[in-house]
Amino acid sequence: GFGEGEKAKVERMFGLMDGFLKNDPVSLQKDILDHVEYTVGRSRFSFDDFEAYQALSHSVRDRLIERWHDTQQYFKRKDPKRLYYLSLEFLMGRSLSNSVINLGIKDQCADALNQLGFEFEVLAEQEGDAALGNGGLARLAACQMDSLATMDFPAWGYGLRYQYGLFRQVILDGFQHEQPDYWLNFGNPWEIEHLRISYAVKFYGTVEEKQLDGHHCKVWVPGETVEAVAYDNPIPGYGTRNTTNLRLWAAKPNGHYDLESFDTGDYINAVINRQRAETISSILYPDDRSYQGKELRLKQQYFFVSASVQDIIRRFKDSHRNFDQFPEKVALQLNDTHPSLAIPEVMRILVDEELVNWHNAWDIVRKIFSFTVHTVVPGGLEKIPVDLLSSLLPRHLQIIYDINFSFVEELKKRFGLDYDRLSRMSIVEEGAVKSIRMANLSLVCCHAIDGVSRIHSDILKTRVFKDFFELWPQKFQYKTNGVSQRRWIVVSNPGLCALISKWLGTDAWIRDIDLIMGLRDHVEDAELQQQWKMVRRVNKIRLAEYIEAMIGVKISPDAMFDVQIKRIHEYKRQLLNILGIIHRYDCIKNMNKSDRRNVVPRVCIIGGKAAPGYEIAKKIIKLCHAVGETINNDPDIGGLLKLVFIPDYNVSVAELVIPGSDLSQHISTAGHEASGTGNMKLLMNGCLLLATVDGSTIEIIEEIGKENMFLFGAKAHEVATLRAKGQARKVPLQFSRVVRKIRDGYFGSEVYFKSLCDSLEGSGDFYLLGNDFASYLEAQAEADKAFVDQERWTKMSILCTAGSGRFSSDRTVGEYAEKTWRIEPCRCPF
Ligand code: F58
């Protein structure tokens, strides 16, 4: 805190504070009409839903900007330690509802619009998704930004402003096709363009040795320079005036003209060539599996990292004379290894440009960086071919070599000349293609390495990073992921939100999630149960309407809605789900009339994108459609079973599906899902989980009890042995029968599906579908049984929500703040 005198000063400084934009409906209405007329350029007497959305968004944006300025002024004044969150991907989704809710002006906006003849919910639907990311890692970054702002932490996010977000998935004849997502086509009111905040980012060229101010220096003479321009995306906290920033960089041609190339020839071509600079920030890589040594990807990484580091150092220098205090004022978080070039970039700027000596710079670097790992697969770790790095970033390669030299010396002192160990741990991989291991670089340079769930961290310590754990056990930690209850309950499930607040007697759980366990006290209350069911039913009807509108399949809200929504991956085992559905279909077909009366009607919903080059994932999508086609059109089945694929799954589709789900599947082969975050979103919304004992599900079990979930499958510690058994594993008859059905062409396309079937039989089945099939079916049968008893089901559903508190990103971010970043809240006092 600060003294009274200080407070008075601050108040004087912010004297105009609440004098600016008013938030009553009348003022809002005037602002909206002004924006219709002057920003959108339409007549205030005639504008449509989209134009109304634009005008409303601009009115909200104005309020965001105001708070953004106040917060940044305040941070600047208080000069707290700041966190910078570097991520190559952010999946922000839509912003309108989130913003008005966090600003606390949703009702006022709705009122203002009503009087103009518009409905808030309809306008909110006009907004497209900001999909600057692939999956869990990117949405995690978005949830954490929301928590950082809400908890008043002085933190900024840094990333890339891709012109094309994650591709749109279009389904034609059951096949996935990718279409570009040019999300900026209709403008983006949620960003503020700062053309004057820009940095030159260098590429290629050579390193020269020079004498500078009596220092012996390395000078990097670049072969190409590109300009990074800042686009700021305000992130409003909930229940606070604090509004922080997500700064995304766009690439523009550099303004310093190279006279020579313009003089000597073709002017037109010279301009066109310069324009190519923009490709750096043009497209998001849609591959969420493994890293390929692509030059453009490396350029993207360095481009955003360099601009961010320059910006951070510039801001620090604004209020400090030297770098002594740097580690007390700056923490840099790397979201996976993608931004790890920030490490040599900080070294380069400190040593080459700020003339800090190597040892001091190294000391700083080791104190400020931390990183989070999001994968379990060693093959998912990034490697950069040395040839590529030496051509693109020659100085950084030198720095990495220097860091590695000292590191290897340290290893020799500690372990002696254990060459196997040295070659495993070295940052440089000697092999057919000599390359830089970005994970090893990060492990050496960061003071903390976090896994995303407990089991994940154990796997990192005992397998993936075993050697490093032996060397530096204290660096290894974990912070189980979390998701924002603002986005995943308040924004996406207003009905449930109101109900929770009503029964808790307060809406304080929106900032203080632990309160949500208070619902447990009311779980036996028939009135709550009734209202809970009603809210969920309304959500199911909304989802059913969406599905009918999108794909023309009619579904009944009386059925159990069973969903699996996530990227399509072999390890996530959407295929297991589909095989289970085929089995169910078979069973129903073989039943007589009276048995059919006992079948619990099910609607199976699958959604997710396959990476464009991931053949097997694409076949799984096609299989899902082929099976759905057969089942949904079989008059013999009627309403007992449906299988629908929701196209183009993204954040806003998730906001619709999750509140309307009864059961959700998280069925990765144990030991493969680092954490999973969809499970948390569904849990919060009172959806029951059918799951393997993997990732964060293990911790969910601890919170809500296995009696409130449907668990199955091999445990992580059994997987290696099971795999080693190979063909000796026993596979249930039902499994072979179902696979045979696909092979025999029951669902068509038998040639196309052959490789899928082969991956499940013989020496294949790496992900153990056959092994887990019997227990999967048992868990499904348990779920059916529970659903029949609606009272029991509803109680379990309430207990899921009540037990979800630990999985709020507020808890995760609080742990990072205290243990890793060592930052304190800095709350704008107005
Ligand atoms: C995901 N990783 C994990 N990577 O799979 C999931 O278990 C975890 O819950 C989540 O991170 C958050 O920690 C993930 O989403 C990517 O999308 C990368 C994108 C860039 C290429 C490599 C994968």
CSV table of C-alpha atoms and ligand atoms in Angstrom, one decimal, residues 88-89 133-138 140 285 287-291 297 335-336 338 372-375 380 452 481 567 571-572 672-678 696, ligand 1:
chain,number,residue,atom,x,y,z
A,88,LEU,CA,3.0,-17.7,-30.1
A,89,GLU,CA,-0.7,-18.5,-29.9
A,133,GLY,CA,-4.1,-20.5,-32.0
A,134,ASN,CA,-4.5,-24.2,-32.4
A,135,GLY,CA,-5.9,-25.7,-29.2
A,136,GLY,CA,-5.4,-26.2,-25.5
A,137,LEU,CA,-2.1,-24.3,-25.2
A,138,ALA,CA,-3.6,-21.3,-26.9
A,140,LEU,CA,-4.9,-21.6,-21.8
A,285,TYR,CA,0.7,-22.9,-38.5
A,287,ASP,CA,-0.1,-28.2,-37.0
A,288,ASP,CA,-0.6,-28.9,-33.4
A,289,ARG,CA,1.5,-32.0,-33.3
A,290,SER,CA,5.2,-31.8,-34.1
A,291,TYR,CA,7.6,-29.2,-35.1
A,297,ARG,CA,8.0,-20.7,-38.5
A,335,ASN,CA,4.4,-20.6,-23.2
A,336,ASP,CA,6.2,-23.8,-24.3
A,338,HIS,CA,8.1,-21.6,-29.1
A,372,THR,CA,5.8,-24.3,-19.1
A,373,VAL,CA,5.8,-27.5,-21.0
A,374,HIS,CA,2.6,-28.7,-22.7
A,375,THR,CA,3.6,-32.0,-24.2
A,380,GLY,CA,6.9,-33.0,-29.8
A,452,VAL,CA,0.6,-28.6,-16.6
A,481,ASN,CA,-4.0,-25.9,-15.6
A,567,ARG,CA,-8.5,-31.4,-31.8
A,571,TYR,CA,-3.9,-40.3,-28.8
A,572,LYS,CA,-7.2,-38.6,-27.9
A,672,HIS,CA,-0.6,-39.0,-23.2
A,673,GLU,CA,-2.7,-36.0,-22.4
A,674,ALA,CA,-0.4,-33.5,-20.6
A,675,SER,CA,-3.4,-32.0,-18.8
A,676,GLY,CA,-6.5,-31.4,-20.8
A,677,THR,CA,-8.7,-28.3,-20.1
A,678,GLY,CA,-11.9,-29.2,-21.9
A,696,SER,CA,-5.7,-33.3,-15.0
B,1,F58,C1,-2.0,-28.9,-25.0
B,1,F58,N1,-1.0,-28.7,-26.0
B,1,F58,C2,-1.9,-30.3,-24.4
B,1,F58,N2,-0.2,-27.8,-28.0
B,1,F58,O1,-2.1,-31.3,-25.4
B,1,F58,C3,-3.1,-30.4,-23.4
B,1,F58,O2,-3.0,-31.6,-22.7
B,1,F58,C4,-3.0,-29.2,-22.4
B,1,F58,O3,-4.1,-29.2,-21.5
B,1,F58,C5,-2.9,-27.9,-23.1
B,1,F58,O4,-1.8,-27.9,-24.0
B,1,F58,C6,-2.6,-26.7,-22.1
B,1,F58,O5,-1.6,-27.0,-21.3
B,1,F58,C7,-1.2,-28.0,-27.1
B,1,F58,O6,-2.3,-27.4,-27.2
B,1,F58,C8,-0.2,-27.1,-29.1
B,1,F58,O7,-1.3,-26.8,-29.6
B,1,F58,C9,1.1,-26.9,-29.8
B,1,F58,C10,0.9,-25.8,-30.9
B,1,F58,C11,2.2,-25.6,-31.7
B,1,F58,C12,2.9,-26.8,-32.2
B,1,F58,C13,3.0,-27.9,-31.1
B,1,F58,C14,1.7,-28.1,-30.4
